[in-house]
mmCIF file of C-alpha atoms in Angstrom:
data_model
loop_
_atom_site.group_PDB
_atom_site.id
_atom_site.type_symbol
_atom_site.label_atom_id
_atom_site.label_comp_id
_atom_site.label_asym_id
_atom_site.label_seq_id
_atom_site.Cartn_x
_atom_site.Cartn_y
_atom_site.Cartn_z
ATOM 1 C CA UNK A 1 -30.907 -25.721 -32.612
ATOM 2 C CA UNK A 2 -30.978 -22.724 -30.137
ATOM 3 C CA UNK A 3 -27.762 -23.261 -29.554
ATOM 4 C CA UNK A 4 -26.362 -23.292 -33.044
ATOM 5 C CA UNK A 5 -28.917 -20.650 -33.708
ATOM 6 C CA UNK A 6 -27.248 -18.546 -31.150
ATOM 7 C CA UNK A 7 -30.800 -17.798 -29.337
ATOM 8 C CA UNK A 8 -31.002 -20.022 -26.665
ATOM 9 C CA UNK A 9 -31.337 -19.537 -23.267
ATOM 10 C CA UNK A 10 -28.025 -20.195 -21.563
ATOM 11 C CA UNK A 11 -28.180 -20.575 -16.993
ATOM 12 C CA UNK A 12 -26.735 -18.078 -16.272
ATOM 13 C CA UNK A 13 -29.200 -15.777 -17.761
ATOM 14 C CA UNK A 14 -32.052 -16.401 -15.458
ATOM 15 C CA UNK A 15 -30.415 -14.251 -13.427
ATOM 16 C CA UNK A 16 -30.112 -10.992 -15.318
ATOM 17 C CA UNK A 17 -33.039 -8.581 -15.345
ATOM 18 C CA UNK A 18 -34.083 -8.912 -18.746
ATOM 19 C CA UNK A 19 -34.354 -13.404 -18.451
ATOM 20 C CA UNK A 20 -38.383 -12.977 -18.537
ATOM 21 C CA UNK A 21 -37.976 -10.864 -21.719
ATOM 22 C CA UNK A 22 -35.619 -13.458 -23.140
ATOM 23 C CA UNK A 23 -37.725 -16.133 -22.633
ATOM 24 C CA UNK A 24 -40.511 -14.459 -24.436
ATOM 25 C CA UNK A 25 -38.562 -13.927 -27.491
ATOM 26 C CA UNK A 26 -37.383 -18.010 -27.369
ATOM 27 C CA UNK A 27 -41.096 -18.989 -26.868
ATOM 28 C CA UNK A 28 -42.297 -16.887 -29.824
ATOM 29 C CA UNK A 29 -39.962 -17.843 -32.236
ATOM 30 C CA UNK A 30 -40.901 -21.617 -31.443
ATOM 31 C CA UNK A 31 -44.280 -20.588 -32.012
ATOM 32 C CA UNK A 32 -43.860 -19.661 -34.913
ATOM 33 C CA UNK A 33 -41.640 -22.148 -36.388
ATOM 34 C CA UNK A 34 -44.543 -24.944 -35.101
ATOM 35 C CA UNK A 35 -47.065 -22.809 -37.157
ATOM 36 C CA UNK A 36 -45.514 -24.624 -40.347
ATOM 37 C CA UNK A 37 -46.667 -28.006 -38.835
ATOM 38 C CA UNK A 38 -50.307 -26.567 -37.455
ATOM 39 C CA UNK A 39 -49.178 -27.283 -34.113
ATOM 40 C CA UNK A 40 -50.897 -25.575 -31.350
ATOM 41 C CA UNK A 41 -50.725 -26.175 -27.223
ATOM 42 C CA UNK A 42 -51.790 -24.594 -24.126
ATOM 43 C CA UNK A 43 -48.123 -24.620 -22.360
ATOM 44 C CA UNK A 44 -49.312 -22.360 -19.272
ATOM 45 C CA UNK A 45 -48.931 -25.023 -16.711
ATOM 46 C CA UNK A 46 -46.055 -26.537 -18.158
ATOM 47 C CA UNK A 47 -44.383 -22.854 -18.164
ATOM 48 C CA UNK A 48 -45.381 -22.672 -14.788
ATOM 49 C CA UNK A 49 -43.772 -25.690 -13.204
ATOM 50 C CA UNK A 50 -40.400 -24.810 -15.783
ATOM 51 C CA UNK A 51 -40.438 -21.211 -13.877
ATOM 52 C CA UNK A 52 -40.395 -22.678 -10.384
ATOM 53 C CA UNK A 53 -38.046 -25.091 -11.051
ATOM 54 C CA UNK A 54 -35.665 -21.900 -11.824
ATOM 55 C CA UNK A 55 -36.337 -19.883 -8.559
ATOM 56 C CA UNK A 56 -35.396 -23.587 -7.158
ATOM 57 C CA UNK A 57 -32.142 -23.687 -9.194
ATOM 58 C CA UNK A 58 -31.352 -19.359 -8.443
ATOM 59 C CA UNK A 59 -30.964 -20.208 -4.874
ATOM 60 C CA UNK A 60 -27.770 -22.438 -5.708
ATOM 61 C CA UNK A 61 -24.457 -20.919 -5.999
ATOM 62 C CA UNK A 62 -23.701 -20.107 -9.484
ATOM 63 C CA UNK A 63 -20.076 -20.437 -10.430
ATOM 64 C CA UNK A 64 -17.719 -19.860 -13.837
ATOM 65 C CA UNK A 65 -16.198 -22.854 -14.051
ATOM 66 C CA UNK A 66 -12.994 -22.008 -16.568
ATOM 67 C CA UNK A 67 -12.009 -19.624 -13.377
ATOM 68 C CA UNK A 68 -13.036 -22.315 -11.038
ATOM 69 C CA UNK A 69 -10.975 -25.268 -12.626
ATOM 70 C CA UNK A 70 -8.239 -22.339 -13.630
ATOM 71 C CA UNK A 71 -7.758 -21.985 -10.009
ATOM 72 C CA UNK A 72 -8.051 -25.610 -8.901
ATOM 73 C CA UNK A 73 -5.154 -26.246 -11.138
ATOM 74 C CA UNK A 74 -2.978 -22.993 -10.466
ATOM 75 C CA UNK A 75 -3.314 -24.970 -6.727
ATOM 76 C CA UNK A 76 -2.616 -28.584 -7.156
ATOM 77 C CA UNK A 77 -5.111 -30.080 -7.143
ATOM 78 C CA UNK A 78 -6.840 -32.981 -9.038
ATOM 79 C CA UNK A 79 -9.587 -32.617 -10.869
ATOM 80 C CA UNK A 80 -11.339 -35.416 -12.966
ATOM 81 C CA UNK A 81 -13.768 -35.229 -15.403
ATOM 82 C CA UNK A 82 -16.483 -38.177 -16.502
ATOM 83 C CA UNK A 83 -17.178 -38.729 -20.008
ATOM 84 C CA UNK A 84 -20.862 -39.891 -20.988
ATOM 85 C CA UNK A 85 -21.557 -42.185 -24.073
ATOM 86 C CA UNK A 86 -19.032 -43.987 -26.716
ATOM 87 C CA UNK A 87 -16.600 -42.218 -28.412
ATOM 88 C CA UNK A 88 -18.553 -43.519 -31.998
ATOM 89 C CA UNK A 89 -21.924 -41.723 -30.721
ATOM 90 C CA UNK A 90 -19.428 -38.428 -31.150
ATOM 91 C CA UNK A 91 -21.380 -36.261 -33.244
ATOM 92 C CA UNK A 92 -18.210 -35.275 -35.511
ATOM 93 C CA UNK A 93 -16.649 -38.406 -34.953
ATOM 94 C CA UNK A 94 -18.552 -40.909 -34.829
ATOM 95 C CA UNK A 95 -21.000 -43.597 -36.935
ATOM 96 C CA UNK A 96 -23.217 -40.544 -38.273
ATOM 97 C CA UNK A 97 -25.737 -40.195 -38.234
ATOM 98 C CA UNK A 98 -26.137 -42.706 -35.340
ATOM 99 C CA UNK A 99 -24.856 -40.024 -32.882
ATOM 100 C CA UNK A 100 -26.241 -38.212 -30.489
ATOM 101 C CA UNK A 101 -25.888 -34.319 -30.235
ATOM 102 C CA UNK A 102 -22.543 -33.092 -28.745
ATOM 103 C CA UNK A 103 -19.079 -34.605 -28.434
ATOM 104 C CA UNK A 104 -18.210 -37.210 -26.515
ATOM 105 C CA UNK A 105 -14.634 -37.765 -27.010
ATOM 106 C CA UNK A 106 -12.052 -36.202 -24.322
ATOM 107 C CA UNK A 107 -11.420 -32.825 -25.978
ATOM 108 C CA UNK A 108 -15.245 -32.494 -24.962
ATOM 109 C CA UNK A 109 -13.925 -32.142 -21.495
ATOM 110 C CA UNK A 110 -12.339 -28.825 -22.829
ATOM 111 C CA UNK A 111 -15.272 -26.887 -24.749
ATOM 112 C CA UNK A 112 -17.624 -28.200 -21.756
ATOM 113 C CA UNK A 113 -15.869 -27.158 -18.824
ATOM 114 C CA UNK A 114 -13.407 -23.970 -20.309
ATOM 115 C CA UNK A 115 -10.057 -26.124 -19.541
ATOM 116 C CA UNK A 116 -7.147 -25.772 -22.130
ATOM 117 C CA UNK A 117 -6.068 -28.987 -23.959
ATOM 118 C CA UNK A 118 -2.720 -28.493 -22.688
ATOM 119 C CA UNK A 119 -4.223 -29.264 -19.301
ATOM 120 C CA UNK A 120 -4.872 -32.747 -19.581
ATOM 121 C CA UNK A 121 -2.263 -34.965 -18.349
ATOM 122 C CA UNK A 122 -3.739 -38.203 -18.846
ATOM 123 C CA UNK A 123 -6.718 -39.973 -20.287
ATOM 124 C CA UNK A 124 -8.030 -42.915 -19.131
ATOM 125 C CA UNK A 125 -9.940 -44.742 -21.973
ATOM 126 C CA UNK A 126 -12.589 -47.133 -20.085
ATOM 127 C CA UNK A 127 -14.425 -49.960 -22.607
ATOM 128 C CA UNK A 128 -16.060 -53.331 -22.129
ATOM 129 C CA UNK A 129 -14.335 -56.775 -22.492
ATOM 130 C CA UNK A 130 -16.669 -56.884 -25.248
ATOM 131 C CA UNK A 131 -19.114 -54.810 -27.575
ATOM 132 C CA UNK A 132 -22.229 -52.897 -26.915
ATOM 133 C CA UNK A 133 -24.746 -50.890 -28.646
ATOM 134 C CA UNK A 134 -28.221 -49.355 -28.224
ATOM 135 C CA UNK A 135 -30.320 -48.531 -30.893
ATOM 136 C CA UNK A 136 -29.712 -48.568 -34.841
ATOM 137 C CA UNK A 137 -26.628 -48.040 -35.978
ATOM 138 C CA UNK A 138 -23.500 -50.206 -37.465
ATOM 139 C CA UNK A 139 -21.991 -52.806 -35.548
ATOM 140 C CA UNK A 140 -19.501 -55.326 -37.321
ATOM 141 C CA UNK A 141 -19.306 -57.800 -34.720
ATOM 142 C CA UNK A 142 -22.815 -58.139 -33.312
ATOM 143 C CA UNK A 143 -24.000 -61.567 -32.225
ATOM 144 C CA UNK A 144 -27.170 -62.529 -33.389
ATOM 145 C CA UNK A 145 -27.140 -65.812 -31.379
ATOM 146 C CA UNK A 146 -27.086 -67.635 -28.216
ATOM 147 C CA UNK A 147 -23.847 -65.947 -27.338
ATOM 148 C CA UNK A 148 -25.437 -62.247 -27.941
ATOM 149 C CA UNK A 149 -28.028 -63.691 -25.501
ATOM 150 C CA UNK A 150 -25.641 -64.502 -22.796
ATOM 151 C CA UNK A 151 -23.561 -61.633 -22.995
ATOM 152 C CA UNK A 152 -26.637 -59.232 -22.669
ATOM 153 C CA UNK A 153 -28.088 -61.325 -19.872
ATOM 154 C CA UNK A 154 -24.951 -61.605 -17.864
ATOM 155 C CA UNK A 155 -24.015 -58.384 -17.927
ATOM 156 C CA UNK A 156 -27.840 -56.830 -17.763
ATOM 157 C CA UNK A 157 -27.625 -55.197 -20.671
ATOM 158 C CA UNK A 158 -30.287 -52.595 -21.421
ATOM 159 C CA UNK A 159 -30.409 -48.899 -21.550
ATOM 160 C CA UNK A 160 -30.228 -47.286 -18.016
ATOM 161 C CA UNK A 161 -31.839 -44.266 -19.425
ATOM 162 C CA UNK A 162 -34.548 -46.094 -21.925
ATOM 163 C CA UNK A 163 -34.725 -49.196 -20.552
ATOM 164 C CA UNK A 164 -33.790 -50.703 -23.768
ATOM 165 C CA UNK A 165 -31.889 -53.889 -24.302
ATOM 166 C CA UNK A 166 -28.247 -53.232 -25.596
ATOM 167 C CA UNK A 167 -27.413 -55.667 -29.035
ATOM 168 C CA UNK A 168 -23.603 -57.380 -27.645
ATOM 169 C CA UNK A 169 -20.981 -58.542 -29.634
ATOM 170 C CA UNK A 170 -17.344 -59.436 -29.702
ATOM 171 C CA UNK A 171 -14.990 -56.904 -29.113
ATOM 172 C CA UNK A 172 -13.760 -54.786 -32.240
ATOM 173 C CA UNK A 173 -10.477 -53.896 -32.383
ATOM 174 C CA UNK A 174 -9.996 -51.189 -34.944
ATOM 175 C CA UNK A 175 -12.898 -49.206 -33.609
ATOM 176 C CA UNK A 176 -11.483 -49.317 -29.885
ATOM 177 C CA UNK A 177 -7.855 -48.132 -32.045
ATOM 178 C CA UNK A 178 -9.638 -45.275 -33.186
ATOM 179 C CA UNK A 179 -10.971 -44.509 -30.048
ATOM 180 C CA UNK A 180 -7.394 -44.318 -28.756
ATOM 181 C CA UNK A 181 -6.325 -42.744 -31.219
ATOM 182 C CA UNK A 182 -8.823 -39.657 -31.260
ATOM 183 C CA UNK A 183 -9.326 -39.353 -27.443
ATOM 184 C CA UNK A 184 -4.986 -39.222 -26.955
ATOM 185 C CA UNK A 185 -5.588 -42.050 -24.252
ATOM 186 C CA UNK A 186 -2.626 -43.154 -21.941
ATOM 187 C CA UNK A 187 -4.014 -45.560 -20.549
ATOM 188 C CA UNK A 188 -6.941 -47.994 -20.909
ATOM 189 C CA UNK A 189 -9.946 -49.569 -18.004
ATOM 190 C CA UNK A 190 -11.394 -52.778 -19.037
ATOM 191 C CA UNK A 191 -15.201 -53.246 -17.494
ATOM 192 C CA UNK A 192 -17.225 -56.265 -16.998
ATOM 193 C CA UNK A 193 -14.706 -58.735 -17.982
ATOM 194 C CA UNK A 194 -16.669 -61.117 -15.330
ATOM 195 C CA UNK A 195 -19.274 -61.548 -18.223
ATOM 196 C CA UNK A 196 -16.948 -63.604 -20.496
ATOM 197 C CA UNK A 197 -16.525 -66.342 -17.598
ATOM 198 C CA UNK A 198 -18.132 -69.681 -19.091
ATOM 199 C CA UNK A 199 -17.581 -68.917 -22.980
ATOM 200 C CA UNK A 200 -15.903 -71.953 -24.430
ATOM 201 C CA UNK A 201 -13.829 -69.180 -26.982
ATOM 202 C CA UNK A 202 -13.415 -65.945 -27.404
ATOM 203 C CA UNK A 203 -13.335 -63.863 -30.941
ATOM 204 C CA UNK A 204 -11.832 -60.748 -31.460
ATOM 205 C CA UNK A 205 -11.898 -58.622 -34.088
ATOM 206 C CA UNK A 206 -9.023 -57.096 -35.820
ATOM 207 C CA UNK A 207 -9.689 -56.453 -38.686
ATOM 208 C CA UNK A 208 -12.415 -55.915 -41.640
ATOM 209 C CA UNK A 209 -13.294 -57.078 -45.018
ATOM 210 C CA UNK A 210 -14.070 -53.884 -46.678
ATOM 211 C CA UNK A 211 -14.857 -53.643 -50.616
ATOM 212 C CA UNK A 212 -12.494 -57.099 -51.199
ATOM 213 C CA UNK A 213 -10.113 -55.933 -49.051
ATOM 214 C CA UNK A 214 -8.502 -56.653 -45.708
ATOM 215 C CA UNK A 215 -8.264 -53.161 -43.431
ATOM 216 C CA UNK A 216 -7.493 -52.588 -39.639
ATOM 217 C CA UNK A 217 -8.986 -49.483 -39.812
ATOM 218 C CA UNK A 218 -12.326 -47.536 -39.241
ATOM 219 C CA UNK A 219 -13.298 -46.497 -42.619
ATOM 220 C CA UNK A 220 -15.301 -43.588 -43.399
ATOM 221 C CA UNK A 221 -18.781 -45.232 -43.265
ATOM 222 C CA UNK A 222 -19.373 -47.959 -41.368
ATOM 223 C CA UNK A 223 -22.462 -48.191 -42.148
ATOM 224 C CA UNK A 224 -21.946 -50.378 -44.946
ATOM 225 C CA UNK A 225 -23.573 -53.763 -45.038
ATOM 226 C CA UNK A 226 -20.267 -54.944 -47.229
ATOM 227 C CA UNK A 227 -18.065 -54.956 -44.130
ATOM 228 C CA UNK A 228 -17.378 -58.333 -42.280
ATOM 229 C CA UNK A 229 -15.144 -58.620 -39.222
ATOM 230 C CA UNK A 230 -11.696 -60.475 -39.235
ATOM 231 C CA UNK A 231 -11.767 -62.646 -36.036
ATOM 232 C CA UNK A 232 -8.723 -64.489 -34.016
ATOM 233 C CA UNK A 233 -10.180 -66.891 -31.572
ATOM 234 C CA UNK A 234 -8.657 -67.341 -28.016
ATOM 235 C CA UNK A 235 -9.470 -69.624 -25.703
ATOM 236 C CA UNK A 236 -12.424 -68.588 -22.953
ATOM 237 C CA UNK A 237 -12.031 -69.647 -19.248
ATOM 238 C CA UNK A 238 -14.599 -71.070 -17.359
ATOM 239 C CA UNK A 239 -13.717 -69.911 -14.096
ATOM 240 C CA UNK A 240 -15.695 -67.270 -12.034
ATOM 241 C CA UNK A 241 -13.255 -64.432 -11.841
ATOM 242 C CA UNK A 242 -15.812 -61.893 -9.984
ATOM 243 C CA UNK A 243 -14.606 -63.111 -6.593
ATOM 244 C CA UNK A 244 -10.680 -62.802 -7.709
ATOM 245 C CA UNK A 245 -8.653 -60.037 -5.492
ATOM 246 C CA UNK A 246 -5.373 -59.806 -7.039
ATOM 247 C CA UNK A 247 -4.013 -59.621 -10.267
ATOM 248 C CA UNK A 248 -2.280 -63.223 -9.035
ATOM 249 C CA UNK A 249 -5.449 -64.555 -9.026
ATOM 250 C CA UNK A 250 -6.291 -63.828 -12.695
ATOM 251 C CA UNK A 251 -7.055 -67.329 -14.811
ATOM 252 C CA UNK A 252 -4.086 -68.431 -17.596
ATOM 253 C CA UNK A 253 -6.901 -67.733 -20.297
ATOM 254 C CA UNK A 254 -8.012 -64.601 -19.234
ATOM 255 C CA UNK A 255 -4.494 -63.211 -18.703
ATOM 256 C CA UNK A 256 -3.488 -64.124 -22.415
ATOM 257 C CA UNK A 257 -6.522 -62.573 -22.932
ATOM 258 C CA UNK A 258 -5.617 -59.120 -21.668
ATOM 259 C CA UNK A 259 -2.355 -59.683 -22.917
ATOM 260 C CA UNK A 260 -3.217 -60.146 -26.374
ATOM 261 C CA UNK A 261 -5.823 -56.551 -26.119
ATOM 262 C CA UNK A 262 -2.256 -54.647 -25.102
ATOM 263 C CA UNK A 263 -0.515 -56.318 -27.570
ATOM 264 C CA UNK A 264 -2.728 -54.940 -30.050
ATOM 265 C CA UNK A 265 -3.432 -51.665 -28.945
ATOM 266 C CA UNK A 266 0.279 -50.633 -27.553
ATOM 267 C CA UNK A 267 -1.724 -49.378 -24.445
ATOM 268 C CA UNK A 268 -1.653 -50.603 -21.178
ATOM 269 C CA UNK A 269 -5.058 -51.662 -19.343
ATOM 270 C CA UNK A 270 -3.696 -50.550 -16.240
ATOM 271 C CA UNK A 271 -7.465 -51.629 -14.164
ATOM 272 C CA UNK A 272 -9.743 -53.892 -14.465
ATOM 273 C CA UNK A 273 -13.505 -54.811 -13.419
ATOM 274 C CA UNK A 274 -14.334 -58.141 -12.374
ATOM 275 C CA UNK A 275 -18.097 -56.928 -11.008
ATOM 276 C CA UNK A 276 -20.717 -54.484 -10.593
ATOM 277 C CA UNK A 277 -19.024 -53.191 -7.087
ATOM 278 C CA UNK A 278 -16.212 -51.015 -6.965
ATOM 279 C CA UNK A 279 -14.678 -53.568 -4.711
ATOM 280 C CA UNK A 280 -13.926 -55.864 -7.371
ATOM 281 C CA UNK A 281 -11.295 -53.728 -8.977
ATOM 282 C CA UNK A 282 -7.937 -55.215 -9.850
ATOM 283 C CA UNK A 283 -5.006 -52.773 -10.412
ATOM 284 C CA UNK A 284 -1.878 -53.789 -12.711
#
């Protein structure tokens, strides 16, 4: 809200004279907004430790990063940018209000780090050979069963922030579409496909049952306990592919696998993750 209020503290204004005063004026507005709730606490220490922690972050070079990037750029050079959380935890964009606070989706990249949009050249979509979520929140093709089970304890699924075990599912089609679609992606990385190894058949989603009809599309709220996924089953492969090297190497079942996803989503998966190391990478 300090943000949005257009009072917060911002970093590069602890080092202006006036930061202490600043500060001040935050802490006694909060103090009075907790006076609706009778909350009261002795902070001192707490303000303390938050105050040394900034002398600790003032002696580290400070730098503007739209003229930093602008310049990287002007020169050549590459610069990448990492995207954190789904593109459906988007606060505009995605399964409100099961969001979190800011946008994840690529143009993100833009209002975070002062690049233009005409900047980006490519955008490289990265999702799971299946589904993942933590935490409420819609999710057509979770699996309740056995199968949920084994996805989330092959692929150690729980929250590496909260510790909290991820609910797994087939993968879903229309809402990996709309991810496409709303991040401009060029290309698409496929992670912990090892996890599938040893499922008899695969589902996957394409579709919904939505309010007696049949949609491929996201629909406005997902949230709806009407909607039931459209499955086509493949076959699975029982083969360990976390050892595989080569793209040669890559099982009949789990090719027509990949094959169908591109099919689908008229995107290429262009790399793919076989593992928890970066070693076992394949390339296509």
């Amino acid at each position: 809200m300090d943000k949005t209020g257009r009072n917060g503290l911002r970093i590069g204004d602890c080092e202006l004279d006036d930061f202490y005063e600043r500060f001040q004026n935050l802490i006694k507005k909060h103090k009075q907004l907790l006076t609706h709730y009778n909350y009261e606490a002795n902070l001192e220490k707490e303000i303390q430790e938050w105050f040394e922690a900034i002398d600790k972050i003032k002696t580290i070079p400070f730098i503007n990063s739209e003229y930093f990037l602008k310049e990287a750029l002007s020169n050549k050079k590459k610069v990448l940018a990492e995207g954190a959380q789904g593109t459906l935890l988007d606060v505009d964009f995605g399964t409100y209000p099961f969001v979190t606070s800011s946008n994840t989706i690529s143009s993100g990249a833009c209002n975070g780090l002062g690049v233009a949009p005409n900047k980006i050249k490519n955008v490289i979509g990265i999702f799971k050979a299946y589904c993942t979520r933590v935490g409420a929140g819609p999710f057509p093709t979770e699996l309740k069963n056995n199968e949920g089970e084994m996805m989330a304890e092959k692929g150690n699924e729980f929250g590496s922030t909260t510790g909290r075990a991820r609910r797994c599912g087939w993968i879903d089609l229309p809402a990996l579409k709309y991810a496409i679609n709303i991040n401009g992606v060029t290309e698409l990385s496929m992670m912990k496909s090892d996890v599938l190894s040893g499922f008899q058949k695969i589902k996957v989603c394409i579709g919904y049952e939505y309010m007696g009809a049949s949609i491929e599309y996201v629909p406005y709220d997902l949230n709806q306990k009407s909607i039931k996924p459209i499955y086509v089953e493949l076959d699975g492969w029982p083969e360990d592919i976390s050892q595989i090297k080569s793209k040669s190497e890559i099982p009949t079942a789990f090719k027509k696998y990949i094959d169908f996803l591109e099919s689908e989503l008229k995107t290429k998966i262009s790399i793919i993750s076989v593992g928890p190391d970066r070693s076992q990478t394949l390339f296509r």
